[in-house]
mmCIF file of C-alpha atoms in Angstrom:
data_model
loop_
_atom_site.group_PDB
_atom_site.id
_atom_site.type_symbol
_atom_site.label_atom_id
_atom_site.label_comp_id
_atom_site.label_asym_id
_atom_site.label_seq_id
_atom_site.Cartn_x
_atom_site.Cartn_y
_atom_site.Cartn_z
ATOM 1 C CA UNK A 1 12.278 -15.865 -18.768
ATOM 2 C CA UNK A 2 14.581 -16.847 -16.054
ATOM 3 C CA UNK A 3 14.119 -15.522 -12.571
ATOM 4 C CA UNK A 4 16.617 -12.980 -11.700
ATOM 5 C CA UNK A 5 16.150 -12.402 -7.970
ATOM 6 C CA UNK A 6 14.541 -14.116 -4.900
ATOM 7 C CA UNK A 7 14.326 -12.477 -2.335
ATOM 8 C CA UNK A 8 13.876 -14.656 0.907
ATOM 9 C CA UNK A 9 11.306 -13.081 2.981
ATOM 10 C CA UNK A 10 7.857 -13.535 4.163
ATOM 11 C CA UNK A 11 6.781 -9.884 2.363
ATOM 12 C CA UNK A 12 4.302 -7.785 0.317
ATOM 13 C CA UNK A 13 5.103 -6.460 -2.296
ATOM 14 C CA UNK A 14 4.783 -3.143 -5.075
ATOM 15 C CA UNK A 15 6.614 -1.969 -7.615
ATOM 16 C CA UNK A 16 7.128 1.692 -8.411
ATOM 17 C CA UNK A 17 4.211 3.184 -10.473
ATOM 18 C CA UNK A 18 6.463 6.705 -10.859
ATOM 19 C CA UNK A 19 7.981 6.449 -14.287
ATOM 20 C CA UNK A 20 11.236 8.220 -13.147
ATOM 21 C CA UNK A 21 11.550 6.004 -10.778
ATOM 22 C CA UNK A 22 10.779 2.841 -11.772
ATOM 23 C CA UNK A 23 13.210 0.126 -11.137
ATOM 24 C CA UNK A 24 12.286 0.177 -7.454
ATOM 25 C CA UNK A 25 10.272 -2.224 -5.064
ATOM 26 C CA UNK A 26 9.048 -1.880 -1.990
ATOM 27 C CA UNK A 27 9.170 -4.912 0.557
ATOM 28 C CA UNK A 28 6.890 -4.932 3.551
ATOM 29 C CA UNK A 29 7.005 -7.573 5.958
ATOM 30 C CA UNK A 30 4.113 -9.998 6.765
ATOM 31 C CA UNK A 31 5.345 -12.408 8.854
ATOM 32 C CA UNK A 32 7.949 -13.087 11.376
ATOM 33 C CA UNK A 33 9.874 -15.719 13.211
ATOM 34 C CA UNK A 34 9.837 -13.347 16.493
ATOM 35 C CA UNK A 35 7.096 -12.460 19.110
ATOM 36 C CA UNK A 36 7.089 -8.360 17.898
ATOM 37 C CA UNK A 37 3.962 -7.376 16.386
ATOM 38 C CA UNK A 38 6.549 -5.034 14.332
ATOM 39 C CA UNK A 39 7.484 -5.444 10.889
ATOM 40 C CA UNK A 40 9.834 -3.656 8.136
ATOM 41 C CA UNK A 41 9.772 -1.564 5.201
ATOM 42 C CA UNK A 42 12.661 -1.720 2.943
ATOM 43 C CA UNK A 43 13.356 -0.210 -0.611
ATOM 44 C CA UNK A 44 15.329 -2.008 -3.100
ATOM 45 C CA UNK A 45 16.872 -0.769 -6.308
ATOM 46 C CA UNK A 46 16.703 -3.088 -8.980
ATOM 47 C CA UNK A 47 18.803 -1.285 -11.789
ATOM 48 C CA UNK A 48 20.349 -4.799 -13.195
ATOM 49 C CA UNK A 49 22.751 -2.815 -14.904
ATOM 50 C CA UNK A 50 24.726 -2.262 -11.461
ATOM 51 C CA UNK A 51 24.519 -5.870 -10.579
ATOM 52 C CA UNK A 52 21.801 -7.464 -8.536
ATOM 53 C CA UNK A 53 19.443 -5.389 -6.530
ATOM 54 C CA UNK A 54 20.994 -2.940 -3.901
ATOM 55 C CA UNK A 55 18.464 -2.074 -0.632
ATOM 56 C CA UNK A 56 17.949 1.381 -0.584
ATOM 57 C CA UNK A 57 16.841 1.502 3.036
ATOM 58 C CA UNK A 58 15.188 -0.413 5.679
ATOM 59 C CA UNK A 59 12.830 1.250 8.432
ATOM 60 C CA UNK A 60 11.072 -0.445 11.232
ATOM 61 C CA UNK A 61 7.190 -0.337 11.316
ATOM 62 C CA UNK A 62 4.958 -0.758 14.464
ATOM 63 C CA UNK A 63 2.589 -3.446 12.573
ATOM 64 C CA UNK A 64 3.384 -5.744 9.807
ATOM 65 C CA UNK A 65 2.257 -5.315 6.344
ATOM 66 C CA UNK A 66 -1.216 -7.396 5.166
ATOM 67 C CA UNK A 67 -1.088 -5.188 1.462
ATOM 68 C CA UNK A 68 1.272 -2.456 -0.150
ATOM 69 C CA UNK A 69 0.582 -0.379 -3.022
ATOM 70 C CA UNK A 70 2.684 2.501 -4.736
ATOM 71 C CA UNK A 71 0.518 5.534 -6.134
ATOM 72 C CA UNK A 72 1.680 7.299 -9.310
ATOM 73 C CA UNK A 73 2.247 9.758 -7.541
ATOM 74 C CA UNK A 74 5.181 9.026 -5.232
ATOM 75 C CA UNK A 75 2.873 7.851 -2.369
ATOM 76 C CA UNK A 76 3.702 4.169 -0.488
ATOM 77 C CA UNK A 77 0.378 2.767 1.213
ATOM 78 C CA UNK A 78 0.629 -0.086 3.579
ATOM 79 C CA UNK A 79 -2.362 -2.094 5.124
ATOM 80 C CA UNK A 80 -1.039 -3.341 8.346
ATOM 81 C CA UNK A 81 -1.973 -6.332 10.610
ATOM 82 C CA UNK A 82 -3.275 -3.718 13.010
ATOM 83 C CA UNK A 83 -5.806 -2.445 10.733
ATOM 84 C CA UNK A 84 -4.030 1.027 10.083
ATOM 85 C CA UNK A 85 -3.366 2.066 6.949
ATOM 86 C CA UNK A 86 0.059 3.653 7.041
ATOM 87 C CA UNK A 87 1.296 6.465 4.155
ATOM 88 C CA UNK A 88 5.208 6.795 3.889
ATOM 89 C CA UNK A 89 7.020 9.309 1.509
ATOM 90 C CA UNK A 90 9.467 6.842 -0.898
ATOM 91 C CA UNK A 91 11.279 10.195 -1.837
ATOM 92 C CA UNK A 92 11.933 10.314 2.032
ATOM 93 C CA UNK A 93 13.067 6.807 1.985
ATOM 94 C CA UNK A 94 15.018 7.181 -0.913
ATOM 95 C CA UNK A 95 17.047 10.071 0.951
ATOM 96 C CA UNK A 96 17.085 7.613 4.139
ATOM 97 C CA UNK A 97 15.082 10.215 6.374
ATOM 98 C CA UNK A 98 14.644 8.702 9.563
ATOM 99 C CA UNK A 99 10.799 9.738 9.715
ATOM 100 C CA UNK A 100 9.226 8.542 6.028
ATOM 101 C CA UNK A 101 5.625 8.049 7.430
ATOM 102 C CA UNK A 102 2.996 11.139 6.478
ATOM 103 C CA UNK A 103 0.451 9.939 8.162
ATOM 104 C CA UNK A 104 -1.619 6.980 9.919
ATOM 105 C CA UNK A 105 -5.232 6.719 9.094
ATOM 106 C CA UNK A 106 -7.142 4.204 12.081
ATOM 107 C CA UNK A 107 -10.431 3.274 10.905
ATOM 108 C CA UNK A 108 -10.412 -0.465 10.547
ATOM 109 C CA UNK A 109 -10.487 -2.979 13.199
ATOM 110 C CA UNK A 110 -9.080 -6.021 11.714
ATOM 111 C CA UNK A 111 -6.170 -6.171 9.175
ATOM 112 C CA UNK A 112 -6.473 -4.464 5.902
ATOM 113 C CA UNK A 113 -5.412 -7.041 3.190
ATOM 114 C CA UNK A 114 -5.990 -4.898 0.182
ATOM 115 C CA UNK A 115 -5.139 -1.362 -0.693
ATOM 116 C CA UNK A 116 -5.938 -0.288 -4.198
ATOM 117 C CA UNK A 117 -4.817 3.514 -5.896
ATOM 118 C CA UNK A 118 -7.320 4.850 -8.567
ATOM 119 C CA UNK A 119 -5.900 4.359 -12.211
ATOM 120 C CA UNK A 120 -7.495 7.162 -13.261
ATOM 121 C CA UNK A 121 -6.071 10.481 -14.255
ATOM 122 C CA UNK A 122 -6.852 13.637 -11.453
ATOM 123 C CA UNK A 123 -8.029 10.570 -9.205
ATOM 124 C CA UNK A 124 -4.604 8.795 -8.179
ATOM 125 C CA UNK A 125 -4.443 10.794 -5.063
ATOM 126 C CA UNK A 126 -7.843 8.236 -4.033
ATOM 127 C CA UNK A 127 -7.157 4.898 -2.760
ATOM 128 C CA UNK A 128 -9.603 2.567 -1.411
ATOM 129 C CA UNK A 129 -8.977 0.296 1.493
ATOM 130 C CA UNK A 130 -10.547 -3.019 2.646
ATOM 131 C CA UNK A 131 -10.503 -4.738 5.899
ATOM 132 C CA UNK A 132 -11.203 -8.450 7.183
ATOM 133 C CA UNK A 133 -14.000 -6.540 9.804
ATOM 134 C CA UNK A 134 -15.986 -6.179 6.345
ATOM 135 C CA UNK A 135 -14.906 -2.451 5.778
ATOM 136 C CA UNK A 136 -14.569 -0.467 2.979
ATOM 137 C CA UNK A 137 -12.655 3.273 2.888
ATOM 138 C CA UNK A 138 -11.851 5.357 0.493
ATOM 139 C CA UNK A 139 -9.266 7.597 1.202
ATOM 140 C CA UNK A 140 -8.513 11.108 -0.145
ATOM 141 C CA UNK A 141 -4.229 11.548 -0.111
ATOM 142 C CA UNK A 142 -4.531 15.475 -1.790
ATOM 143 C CA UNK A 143 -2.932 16.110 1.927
ATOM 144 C CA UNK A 144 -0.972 13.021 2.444
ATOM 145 C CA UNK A 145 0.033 14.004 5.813
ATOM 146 C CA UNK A 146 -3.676 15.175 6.749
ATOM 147 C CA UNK A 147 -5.842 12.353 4.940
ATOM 148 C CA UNK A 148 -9.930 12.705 4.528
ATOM 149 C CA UNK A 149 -11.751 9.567 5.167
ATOM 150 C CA UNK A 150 -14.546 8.938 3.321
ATOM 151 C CA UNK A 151 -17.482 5.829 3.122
ATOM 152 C CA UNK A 152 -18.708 4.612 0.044
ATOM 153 C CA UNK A 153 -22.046 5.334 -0.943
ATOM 154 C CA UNK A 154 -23.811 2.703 1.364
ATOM 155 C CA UNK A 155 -25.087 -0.573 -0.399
ATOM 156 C CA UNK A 156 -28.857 -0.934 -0.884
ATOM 157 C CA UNK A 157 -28.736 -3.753 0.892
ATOM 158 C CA UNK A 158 -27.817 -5.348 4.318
ATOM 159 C CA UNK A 159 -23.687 -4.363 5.026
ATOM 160 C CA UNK A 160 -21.441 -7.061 4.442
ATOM 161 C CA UNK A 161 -20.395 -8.943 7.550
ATOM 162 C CA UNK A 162 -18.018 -11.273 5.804
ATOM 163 C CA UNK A 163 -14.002 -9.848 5.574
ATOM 164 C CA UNK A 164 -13.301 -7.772 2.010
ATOM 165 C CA UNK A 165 -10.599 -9.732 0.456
ATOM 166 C CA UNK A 166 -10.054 -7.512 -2.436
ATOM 167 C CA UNK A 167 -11.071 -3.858 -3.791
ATOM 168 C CA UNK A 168 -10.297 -2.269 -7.476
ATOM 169 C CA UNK A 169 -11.273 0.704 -8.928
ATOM 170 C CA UNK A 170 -13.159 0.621 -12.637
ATOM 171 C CA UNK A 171 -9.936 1.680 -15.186
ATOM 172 C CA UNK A 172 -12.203 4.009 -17.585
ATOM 173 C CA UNK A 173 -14.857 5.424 -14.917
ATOM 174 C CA UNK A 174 -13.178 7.274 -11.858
ATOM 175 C CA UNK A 175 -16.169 6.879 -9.065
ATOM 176 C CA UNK A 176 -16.678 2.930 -9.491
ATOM 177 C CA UNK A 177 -15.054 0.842 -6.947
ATOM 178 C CA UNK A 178 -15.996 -2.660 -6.676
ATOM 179 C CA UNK A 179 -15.068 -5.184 -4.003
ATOM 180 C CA UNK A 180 -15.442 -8.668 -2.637
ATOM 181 C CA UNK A 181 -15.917 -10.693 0.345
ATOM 182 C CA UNK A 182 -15.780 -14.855 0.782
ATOM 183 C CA UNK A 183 -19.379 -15.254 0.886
ATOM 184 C CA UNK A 184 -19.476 -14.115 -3.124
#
């Protein structure tokens, strides 16, 4: 298959997981060639028919992106540098609203390099977030612009000190979320 697009940036990325909508990506900025610890969001449309992809929008962010993901149900998560996890409304970026962040959820301490939504049907409002201070969230979106914040069910066993590097939720059963640090 040959490669239709590059696009030159130091970014994260997700595709669109809403069916009606999904020839878009989001882009979210991870590094940068200036001193700002700021980064950007941009939407691109990548109907092929039209051409080559067309950005939708562009909106500055107070953090750069570490992880993205893109709920099926029209919600945009990004784990930022700053260890926030920032929610942003691609219907409002779509429209080019000049406010597309719901909300801003502060728990971590260190950046958050994986965001994961659940696959599971009457759960994909869940998404679980991981952070290099060796944190684990799960975080309830039913109210994106008020999110609950929620720990999972502490291990039997000492608390990881080592960063989470990557979270997933279990594709048949809703409550399983597994993740994973560098010591194994």
């Amino acid at each position: 298959m040959p490669i239709h697009t590059i696009f030159d940036s130091s970014s994260v990325l997700a595709w669109s997981r809403e069916s009606v909508h999904s020839r878009y990506i989001a882009l979210g900025t991870k590094d940068s060639d200036s001193f700002s610890d700021g980064g950007t969001l941009s939407l691109y449309d990548l109907d092929f028919c039209l051409g080559s992809p067309s950005a939708v929008c562009s909106v500055p962010t107070s953090s750069r992106f570490a992880s993205l993901a893109w709920s099926p149900i029209g919600l945009l998560a990004g784990g930022m540098l700053s260890g926030e996890v920032s929610i942003y409304s691609p219907t409002k970026l779509r429209s080019n609203d000049p406010n597309p962040l719901l909300s801003t959820i502060s728990k971590h301490t260190a950046p958050v390099p994986c965001l994961h939504f659940n696959p599971n049907q009457g759960s994909h409002h869940l998404l679980a977030s991981c952070s290099h201070d060796a944190s684990c969230y799960v975080i309830s979106l039913e109210r994106p612009d008020s999110p609950s914040v929620f720990t999972p069910a502490p291990p039997s066993n000492p608390p990881p000190t080592a960063p989470v590097l990557q979270c997933a939720w279990n594709s048949k059963v809703a409550h399983i979320l597994a993740s994973a640090n560098g010591q194994g």
